């Protein structure tokens, strides 16, 4: 099963909003509401930012939001801050008890 | 606080074996599915294997099937990954991760270990 498709890079100025897309198929994103987003700073473990498409774990700022339409999920970061600069990965439950990740998007805060 | 403390990584020759451990604390270990996720140098995340809370069900990626075995000891709050027939392409940082939802495996990971490097090289 191929990786989910993410843009390799995204950028925005402080205070702006940026949206990162994640495209899959009807066998993963389109078929299930178990889409997650992770933030990873260099040399650190990933951190869960969004689960079940749009839910935020406790402690994640409400500047982070998730959505899904068809086979594409999206992560929106509003009010960009310097500390949001990181790699972001999407993932989705896939058929037959597997999970697939996106290739990652490097978010740069200009 | 949830803590996942990993051990067991290192350098191993191609064809060799290694066992990773992940000690858990701060939650009821037996009620959560657990997984291993790896990240090769400079690349993205790749799911490796998962196990149900009871240990009765296991799942693994095609790339490691037949070579890697995930297991857990709920009496010791510890997750394991036995890696056999290691290849150069298995070189990666390996993370253990806890599922976000209790009692079901939905492959959404809300807590991660610190990561441990496995290098397969002669």
PDB file of C-alpha atoms in Angstrom:
ATOM      1  CA  UNK A   1       0.000   0.000   0.000  1.00  0.00           C
ATOM      2  CA  UNK A   2       1.448   3.361  -1.034  1.00  0.00           C
ATOM      3  CA  UNK A   3       2.095   6.185   1.375  1.00  0.00           C
ATOM      4  CA  UNK A   4      -0.422   8.983   1.677  1.00  0.00           C
ATOM      5  CA  UNK A   5       0.473  12.011  -0.441  1.00  0.00           C
ATOM      6  CA  UNK A   6       1.516  15.218   1.291  1.00  0.00           C
ATOM      7  CA  UNK A   7       3.209  18.311  -0.157  1.00  0.00           C
ATOM      8  CA  UNK A   8       6.900  18.247   0.801  1.00  0.00           C
ATOM      9  CA  UNK A   9       6.817  21.792   2.087  1.00  0.00           C
ATOM     10  CA  UNK A  10       4.517  24.554   3.272  1.00  0.00           C
ATOM     11  CA  UNK A  11       5.156  27.984   4.687  1.00  0.00           C
ATOM     12  CA  UNK A  12       3.521  31.015   6.205  1.00  0.00           C
ATOM     13  CA  UNK A  13       4.302  34.163   8.144  1.00  0.00           C
ATOM     14  CA  UNK A  14       3.636  34.521  11.854  1.00  0.00           C
ATOM     15  CA  UNK A  15      -0.046  35.052  12.492  1.00  0.00           C
ATOM     16  CA  UNK A  16      -1.129  33.620   9.149  1.00  0.00           C
ATOM     17  CA  UNK A  17      -2.927  30.348   8.523  1.00  0.00           C
ATOM     18  CA  UNK A  18      -1.549  27.424   6.558  1.00  0.00           C
ATOM     19  CA  UNK A  19      -3.267  24.219   5.426  1.00  0.00           C
ATOM     20  CA  UNK A  20      -1.492  20.947   4.722  1.00  0.00           C
ATOM     21  CA  UNK A  21      -3.255  18.350   2.614  1.00  0.00           C
ATOM     22  CA  UNK A  22      -3.023  14.579   2.785  1.00  0.00           C
ATOM     23  CA  UNK A  23      -4.446  12.520  -0.071  1.00  0.00           C
ATOM     24  CA  UNK A  24      -5.219   8.836   0.045  1.00  0.00           C
ATOM     25  CA  UNK A  25      -7.793   6.496  -1.389  1.00  0.00           C
ATOM     26  CA  UNK A  26     -11.186   5.050  -0.546  1.00  0.00           C
ATOM     27  CA  UNK A  27      -9.344   2.200   1.183  1.00  0.00           C
ATOM     28  CA  UNK A  28      -7.829   4.460   3.788  1.00  0.00           C
ATOM     29  CA  UNK A  29      -8.747   8.128   4.301  1.00  0.00           C
ATOM     30  CA  UNK A  30     -11.978   7.883   2.333  1.00  0.00           C
ATOM     31  CA  UNK A  31     -13.114   4.732   4.080  1.00  0.00           C
ATOM     32  CA  UNK A  32     -12.441   5.475   7.729  1.00  0.00           C
ATOM     33  CA  UNK A  33     -12.527   8.360  10.202  1.00  0.00           C
ATOM     34  CA  UNK A  34      -9.233   7.379  11.831  1.00  0.00           C
ATOM     35  CA  UNK A  35      -7.014  10.073  10.399  1.00  0.00           C
ATOM     36  CA  UNK A  36      -4.279  11.458  12.627  1.00  0.00           C
ATOM     37  CA  UNK A  37      -1.743  14.242  12.343  1.00  0.00           C
ATOM     38  CA  UNK A  38       1.668  14.332  14.052  1.00  0.00           C
ATOM     39  CA  UNK A  39       4.139  17.129  14.626  1.00  0.00           C
ATOM     40  CA  UNK A  40       7.825  16.264  14.783  1.00  0.00           C
ATOM     41  CA  UNK A  41      10.617  18.627  15.702  1.00  0.00           C
ATOM     42  CA  UNK A  42      14.175  17.671  14.674  1.00  0.00           C
ATOM     43  CA  UNK A  43      15.580  14.894  16.804  1.00  0.00           C
ATOM     44  CA  UNK A  44      12.343  14.466  18.747  1.00  0.00           C
ATOM     45  CA  UNK A  45       9.596  11.881  18.846  1.00  0.00           C
ATOM     46  CA  UNK A  46       6.380  12.654  16.974  1.00  0.00           C
ATOM     47  CA  UNK A  47       3.557  14.336  18.881  1.00  0.00           C
ATOM     48  CA  UNK A  48      -0.121  13.643  18.221  1.00  0.00           C
ATOM     49  CA  UNK A  49      -1.889  16.842  17.191  1.00  0.00           C
ATOM     50  CA  UNK A  50      -5.168  15.555  15.709  1.00  0.00           C
ATOM     51  CA  UNK A  51      -6.935  12.180  15.859  1.00  0.00           C
ATOM     52  CA  UNK A  52     -10.193  10.858  14.427  1.00  0.00           C
ATOM     53  CA  UNK A  53      -9.972  13.493  11.675  1.00  0.00           C
ATOM     54  CA  UNK A  54     -10.684  16.533  13.827  1.00  0.00           C
ATOM     55  CA  UNK A  55     -10.250  15.816  17.542  1.00  0.00           C
ATOM     56  CA  UNK A  56      -7.506  17.521  19.510  1.00  0.00           C
ATOM     57  CA  UNK A  57      -5.769  15.746  22.408  1.00  0.00           C
ATOM     58  CA  UNK A  58      -5.607  17.595  25.677  1.00  0.00           C
ATOM     59  CA  UNK A  59      -2.902  20.259  25.599  1.00  0.00           C
ATOM     60  CA  UNK A  60      -2.882  20.825  21.843  1.00  0.00           C
ATOM     61  CA  UNK A  61      -3.701  24.458  21.046  1.00  0.00           C
ATOM     62  CA  UNK A  62      -7.001  25.104  19.277  1.00  0.00           C
ATOM     63  CA  UNK A  63      -4.980  26.791  16.545  1.00  0.00           C
ATOM     64  CA  UNK A  64      -4.630  23.287  15.128  1.00  0.00           C
ATOM     65  CA  UNK A  65      -7.660  21.843  13.373  1.00  0.00           C
ATOM     66  CA  UNK A  66      -8.348  18.898  11.117  1.00  0.00           C
ATOM     67  CA  UNK A  67     -10.919  18.022   8.476  1.00  0.00           C
ATOM     68  CA  UNK A  68     -11.630  15.511   5.742  1.00  0.00           C
ATOM     69  CA  UNK A  69     -13.402  15.557   2.400  1.00  0.00           C
ATOM     70  CA  UNK A  70     -13.566  12.382   0.371  1.00  0.00           C
ATOM     71  CA  UNK A  71     -10.090  10.872   0.121  1.00  0.00           C
ATOM     72  CA  UNK A  72      -8.273  14.003   1.306  1.00  0.00           C
ATOM     73  CA  UNK A  73      -7.613  15.105   4.864  1.00  0.00           C
ATOM     74  CA  UNK A  74      -6.315  18.515   5.869  1.00  0.00           C
ATOM     75  CA  UNK A  75      -4.513  20.064   8.807  1.00  0.00           C
ATOM     76  CA  UNK A  76      -4.911  23.800   9.308  1.00  0.00           C
ATOM     77  CA  UNK A  77      -2.635  25.784  11.589  1.00  0.00           C
ATOM     78  CA  UNK A  78      -4.050  29.205  12.380  1.00  0.00           C
ATOM     79  CA  UNK A  79      -2.163  32.095  13.930  1.00  0.00           C
ATOM     80  CA  UNK A  80       1.200  30.614  13.001  1.00  0.00           C
ATOM     81  CA  UNK A  81       3.875  30.804  15.656  1.00  0.00           C
ATOM     82  CA  UNK A  82       7.598  30.216  15.419  1.00  0.00           C
ATOM     83  CA  UNK A  83       7.351  27.023  17.446  1.00  0.00           C
ATOM     84  CA  UNK A  84       4.984  25.539  14.847  1.00  0.00           C
ATOM     85  CA  UNK A  85       7.944  25.115  12.493  1.00  0.00           C
ATOM     86  CA  UNK A  86       8.334  21.341  12.256  1.00  0.00           C
ATOM     87  CA  UNK A  87       7.617  18.309  10.110  1.00  0.00           C
ATOM     88  CA  UNK A  88       3.990  17.189   9.974  1.00  0.00           C
ATOM     89  CA  UNK A  89       2.824  13.683   9.123  1.00  0.00           C
ATOM     90  CA  UNK A  90      -0.657  12.436   8.444  1.00  0.00           C
ATOM     91  CA  UNK A  91      -1.725   8.853   8.944  1.00  0.00           C
ATOM     92  CA  UNK A  92      -4.820   6.806   8.309  1.00  0.00           C
ATOM     93  CA  UNK A  93      -6.185   3.453   9.319  1.00  0.00           C
ATOM     94  CA  UNK A  94      -6.250   1.245   6.250  1.00  0.00           C
ATOM     95  CA  UNK A  95      -7.971  -2.006   5.441  1.00  0.00           C
ATOM     96  CA  UNK A  96      -6.921  -5.260   7.147  1.00  0.00           C
ATOM     97  CA  UNK A  97      -5.585  -3.691  10.328  1.00  0.00           C
ATOM     98  CA  UNK A  98      -2.808  -1.552   8.947  1.00  0.00           C
ATOM     99  CA  UNK A  99      -1.895   2.087   9.173  1.00  0.00           C
ATOM    100  CA  UNK A 100      -0.172   4.157   6.535  1.00  0.00           C
ATOM    101  CA  UNK A 101       1.638   7.456   6.911  1.00  0.00           C
ATOM    102  CA  UNK A 102       2.116  10.375   4.597  1.00  0.00           C
ATOM    103  CA  UNK A 103       5.575  11.305   3.399  1.00  0.00           C
ATOM    104  CA  UNK A 104       5.654  14.362   5.631  1.00  0.00           C
ATOM    105  CA  UNK A 105       5.452  18.123   5.129  1.00  0.00           C
ATOM    106  CA  UNK A 106       8.105  20.526   6.346  1.00  0.00           C
ATOM    107  CA  UNK A 107       6.355  23.632   7.669  1.00  0.00           C
ATOM    108  CA  UNK A 108       8.465  26.778   7.642  1.00  0.00           C
ATOM    109  CA  UNK A 109       7.450  29.891   9.555  1.00  0.00           C
ATOM    110  CA  UNK A 110       8.866  32.783   7.563  1.00  0.00           C
TER     111      UNK A 110
ATOM    112  CA  UNK B   1       2.165  11.058  33.323  1.00  0.00           C
ATOM    113  CA  UNK B   2       2.516   8.410  30.638  1.00  0.00           C
ATOM    114  CA  UNK B   3       6.106   7.341  30.099  1.00  0.00           C
ATOM    115  CA  UNK B   4       7.511   4.939  27.518  1.00  0.00           C
ATOM    116  CA  UNK B   5      11.183   4.112  28.017  1.00  0.00           C
ATOM    117  CA  UNK B   6      12.930   2.214  25.270  1.00  0.00           C
ATOM    118  CA  UNK B   7      16.066   0.099  25.337  1.00  0.00           C
ATOM    119  CA  UNK B   8      17.901  -2.488  23.269  1.00  0.00           C
ATOM    120  CA  UNK B   9      19.041  -0.700  20.133  1.00  0.00           C
ATOM    121  CA  UNK B  10      22.511  -0.701  18.641  1.00  0.00           C
ATOM    122  CA  UNK B  11      24.702  -1.933  15.817  1.00  0.00           C
ATOM    123  CA  UNK B  12      24.070  -5.369  14.346  1.00  0.00           C
ATOM    124  CA  UNK B  13      25.390  -7.177  11.294  1.00  0.00           C
ATOM    125  CA  UNK B  14      23.147  -8.071   8.367  1.00  0.00           C
ATOM    126  CA  UNK B  15      21.338 -11.306   9.110  1.00  0.00           C
ATOM    127  CA  UNK B  16      21.620 -10.733  12.837  1.00  0.00           C
ATOM    128  CA  UNK B  17      19.007 -10.331  15.542  1.00  0.00           C
ATOM    129  CA  UNK B  18      18.088  -7.704  18.095  1.00  0.00           C
ATOM    130  CA  UNK B  19      15.316  -7.281  20.660  1.00  0.00           C
ATOM    131  CA  UNK B  20      13.872  -3.895  21.534  1.00  0.00           C
ATOM    132  CA  UNK B  21      12.029  -3.251  24.787  1.00  0.00           C
ATOM    133  CA  UNK B  22       9.634  -0.499  25.796  1.00  0.00           C
ATOM    134  CA  UNK B  23       8.793  -0.111  29.481  1.00  0.00           C
ATOM    135  CA  UNK B  24       5.489   1.640  30.176  1.00  0.00           C
ATOM    136  CA  UNK B  25       4.227   3.551  33.185  1.00  0.00           C
ATOM    137  CA  UNK B  26       1.521   6.040  34.066  1.00  0.00           C
ATOM    138  CA  UNK B  27      -1.405   4.145  32.549  1.00  0.00           C
ATOM    139  CA  UNK B  28      -3.083   0.736  32.696  1.00  0.00           C
ATOM    140  CA  UNK B  29      -0.820  -0.977  30.203  1.00  0.00           C
ATOM    141  CA  UNK B  30      -2.998  -4.007  29.522  1.00  0.00           C
ATOM    142  CA  UNK B  31      -5.958  -1.922  28.336  1.00  0.00           C
ATOM    143  CA  UNK B  32      -4.171  -0.256  25.445  1.00  0.00           C
ATOM    144  CA  UNK B  33      -2.912  -1.552  22.133  1.00  0.00           C
ATOM    145  CA  UNK B  34       0.726  -0.764  21.448  1.00  0.00           C
ATOM    146  CA  UNK B  35       2.746  -0.378  18.296  1.00  0.00           C
ATOM    147  CA  UNK B  36       6.211   0.059  16.841  1.00  0.00           C
ATOM    148  CA  UNK B  37       6.895   2.761  14.258  1.00  0.00           C
ATOM    149  CA  UNK B  38      10.255   3.378  12.619  1.00  0.00           C
ATOM    150  CA  UNK B  39      11.943   6.237  10.817  1.00  0.00           C
ATOM    151  CA  UNK B  40      14.901   5.646   8.539  1.00  0.00           C
ATOM    152  CA  UNK B  41      17.492   8.457   8.506  1.00  0.00           C
ATOM    153  CA  UNK B  42      16.131  11.542   6.771  1.00  0.00           C
ATOM    154  CA  UNK B  43      12.852   9.903   5.834  1.00  0.00           C
ATOM    155  CA  UNK B  44       9.281   9.679   7.082  1.00  0.00           C
ATOM    156  CA  UNK B  45       7.454   7.449   9.516  1.00  0.00           C
ATOM    157  CA  UNK B  46       6.739   3.809   8.745  1.00  0.00           C
ATOM    158  CA  UNK B  47       4.433   1.569  10.762  1.00  0.00           C
ATOM    159  CA  UNK B  48       6.101  -1.695  11.770  1.00  0.00           C
ATOM    160  CA  UNK B  49       3.774  -3.719  13.979  1.00  0.00           C
ATOM    161  CA  UNK B  50       0.928  -3.520  16.514  1.00  0.00           C
ATOM    162  CA  UNK B  51      -0.463  -5.681  19.288  1.00  0.00           C
ATOM    163  CA  UNK B  52      -3.773  -5.648  21.129  1.00  0.00           C
ATOM    164  CA  UNK B  53      -3.958  -4.935  24.838  1.00  0.00           C
ATOM    165  CA  UNK B  54      -4.305  -8.596  25.757  1.00  0.00           C
ATOM    166  CA  UNK B  55      -1.571  -9.615  23.350  1.00  0.00           C
ATOM    167  CA  UNK B  56      -3.927 -11.970  21.586  1.00  0.00           C
ATOM    168  CA  UNK B  57      -3.850 -10.158  18.261  1.00  0.00           C
ATOM    169  CA  UNK B  58      -0.826  -8.945  16.371  1.00  0.00           C
ATOM    170  CA  UNK B  59      -0.401  -7.178  13.047  1.00  0.00           C
ATOM    171  CA  UNK B  60       2.696  -6.292  11.059  1.00  0.00           C
ATOM    172  CA  UNK B  61       3.774  -4.521   7.921  1.00  0.00           C
ATOM    173  CA  UNK B  62       4.567  -6.610   4.868  1.00  0.00           C
ATOM    174  CA  UNK B  63       8.149  -5.320   4.949  1.00  0.00           C
ATOM    175  CA  UNK B  64       8.842  -7.085   8.262  1.00  0.00           C
ATOM    176  CA  UNK B  65       6.408  -9.987   8.205  1.00  0.00           C
ATOM    177  CA  UNK B  66       8.098 -13.258   9.040  1.00  0.00           C
ATOM    178  CA  UNK B  67      11.184 -11.482  10.417  1.00  0.00           C
ATOM    179  CA  UNK B  68       9.916  -9.241  13.229  1.00  0.00           C
ATOM    180  CA  UNK B  69       7.688 -10.326  16.117  1.00  0.00           C
ATOM    181  CA  UNK B  70       5.830  -7.964  18.415  1.00  0.00           C
ATOM    182  CA  UNK B  71       4.920  -9.165  21.893  1.00  0.00           C
ATOM    183  CA  UNK B  72       4.091  -7.832  25.328  1.00  0.00           C
ATOM    184  CA  UNK B  73       4.309  -8.882  28.968  1.00  0.00           C
ATOM    185  CA  UNK B  74       1.465  -7.178  30.794  1.00  0.00           C
ATOM    186  CA  UNK B  75       2.788  -8.367  34.162  1.00  0.00           C
ATOM    187  CA  UNK B  76       5.950  -6.347  33.492  1.00  0.00           C
ATOM    188  CA  UNK B  77       4.277  -3.453  31.603  1.00  0.00           C
ATOM    189  CA  UNK B  78       6.710  -4.035  28.768  1.00  0.00           C
ATOM    190  CA  UNK B  79       6.411  -4.169  24.995  1.00  0.00           C
ATOM    191  CA  UNK B  80       8.935  -5.999  22.827  1.00  0.00           C
ATOM    192  CA  UNK B  81      10.037  -6.176  19.226  1.00  0.00           C
ATOM    193  CA  UNK B  82      12.116  -9.198  18.270  1.00  0.00           C
ATOM    194  CA  UNK B  83      13.930  -8.465  15.029  1.00  0.00           C
ATOM    195  CA  UNK B  84      15.535 -11.342  13.114  1.00  0.00           C
ATOM    196  CA  UNK B  85      17.203 -11.592   9.709  1.00  0.00           C
ATOM    197  CA  UNK B  86      17.988  -7.905   9.834  1.00  0.00           C
ATOM    198  CA  UNK B  87      18.775  -6.057   6.625  1.00  0.00           C
ATOM    199  CA  UNK B  88      20.492  -2.768   5.880  1.00  0.00           C
ATOM    200  CA  UNK B  89      17.109  -1.264   5.023  1.00  0.00           C
ATOM    201  CA  UNK B  90      15.923  -1.926   8.590  1.00  0.00           C
ATOM    202  CA  UNK B  91      18.316   0.774   9.786  1.00  0.00           C
ATOM    203  CA  UNK B  92      16.136   3.349  11.511  1.00  0.00           C
ATOM    204  CA  UNK B  93      15.093   4.978  14.732  1.00  0.00           C
ATOM    205  CA  UNK B  94      12.433   2.747  16.247  1.00  0.00           C
ATOM    206  CA  UNK B  95       9.651   4.210  18.378  1.00  0.00           C
ATOM    207  CA  UNK B  96       7.168   2.426  20.574  1.00  0.00           C
ATOM    208  CA  UNK B  97       3.786   4.115  20.714  1.00  0.00           C
ATOM    209  CA  UNK B  98       0.570   3.823  22.691  1.00  0.00           C
ATOM    210  CA  UNK B  99      -2.822   3.837  21.022  1.00  0.00           C
ATOM    211  CA  UNK B 100      -4.984   6.826  21.867  1.00  0.00           C
ATOM    212  CA  UNK B 101      -8.173   4.877  22.440  1.00  0.00           C
ATOM    213  CA  UNK B 102      -8.633   2.385  25.238  1.00  0.00           C
ATOM    214  CA  UNK B 103      -9.518  -1.222  24.424  1.00  0.00           C
ATOM    215  CA  UNK B 104      -9.440  -0.864  20.639  1.00  0.00           C
ATOM    216  CA  UNK B 105      -6.663  -0.625  18.087  1.00  0.00           C
ATOM    217  CA  UNK B 106      -7.172   2.362  15.841  1.00  0.00           C
ATOM    218  CA  UNK B 107      -3.541   3.136  15.058  1.00  0.00           C
ATOM    219  CA  UNK B 108      -3.659   6.654  16.481  1.00  0.00           C
ATOM    220  CA  UNK B 109      -0.657   7.139  18.720  1.00  0.00           C
ATOM    221  CA  UNK B 110      -0.904   9.601  21.591  1.00  0.00           C
ATOM    222  CA  UNK B 111       2.296   8.776  23.444  1.00  0.00           C
ATOM    223  CA  UNK B 112       5.658   7.824  21.999  1.00  0.00           C
ATOM    224  CA  UNK B 113       8.902   6.490  23.400  1.00  0.00           C
ATOM    225  CA  UNK B 114      12.099   8.469  23.043  1.00  0.00           C
ATOM    226  CA  UNK B 115      13.186   6.439  20.022  1.00  0.00           C
ATOM    227  CA  UNK B 116      16.161   4.136  19.719  1.00  0.00           C
ATOM    228  CA  UNK B 117      18.560   3.729  16.833  1.00  0.00           C
ATOM    229  CA  UNK B 118      19.055   0.371  15.165  1.00  0.00           C
ATOM    230  CA  UNK B 119      21.910   0.242  12.685  1.00  0.00           C
ATOM    231  CA  UNK B 120      22.329  -2.781  10.445  1.00  0.00           C
ATOM    232  CA  UNK B 121      25.785  -2.770   8.926  1.00  0.00           C
ATOM    233  CA  UNK B 122      28.844  -4.961   8.534  1.00  0.00           C
TER     234      UNK B 122
END
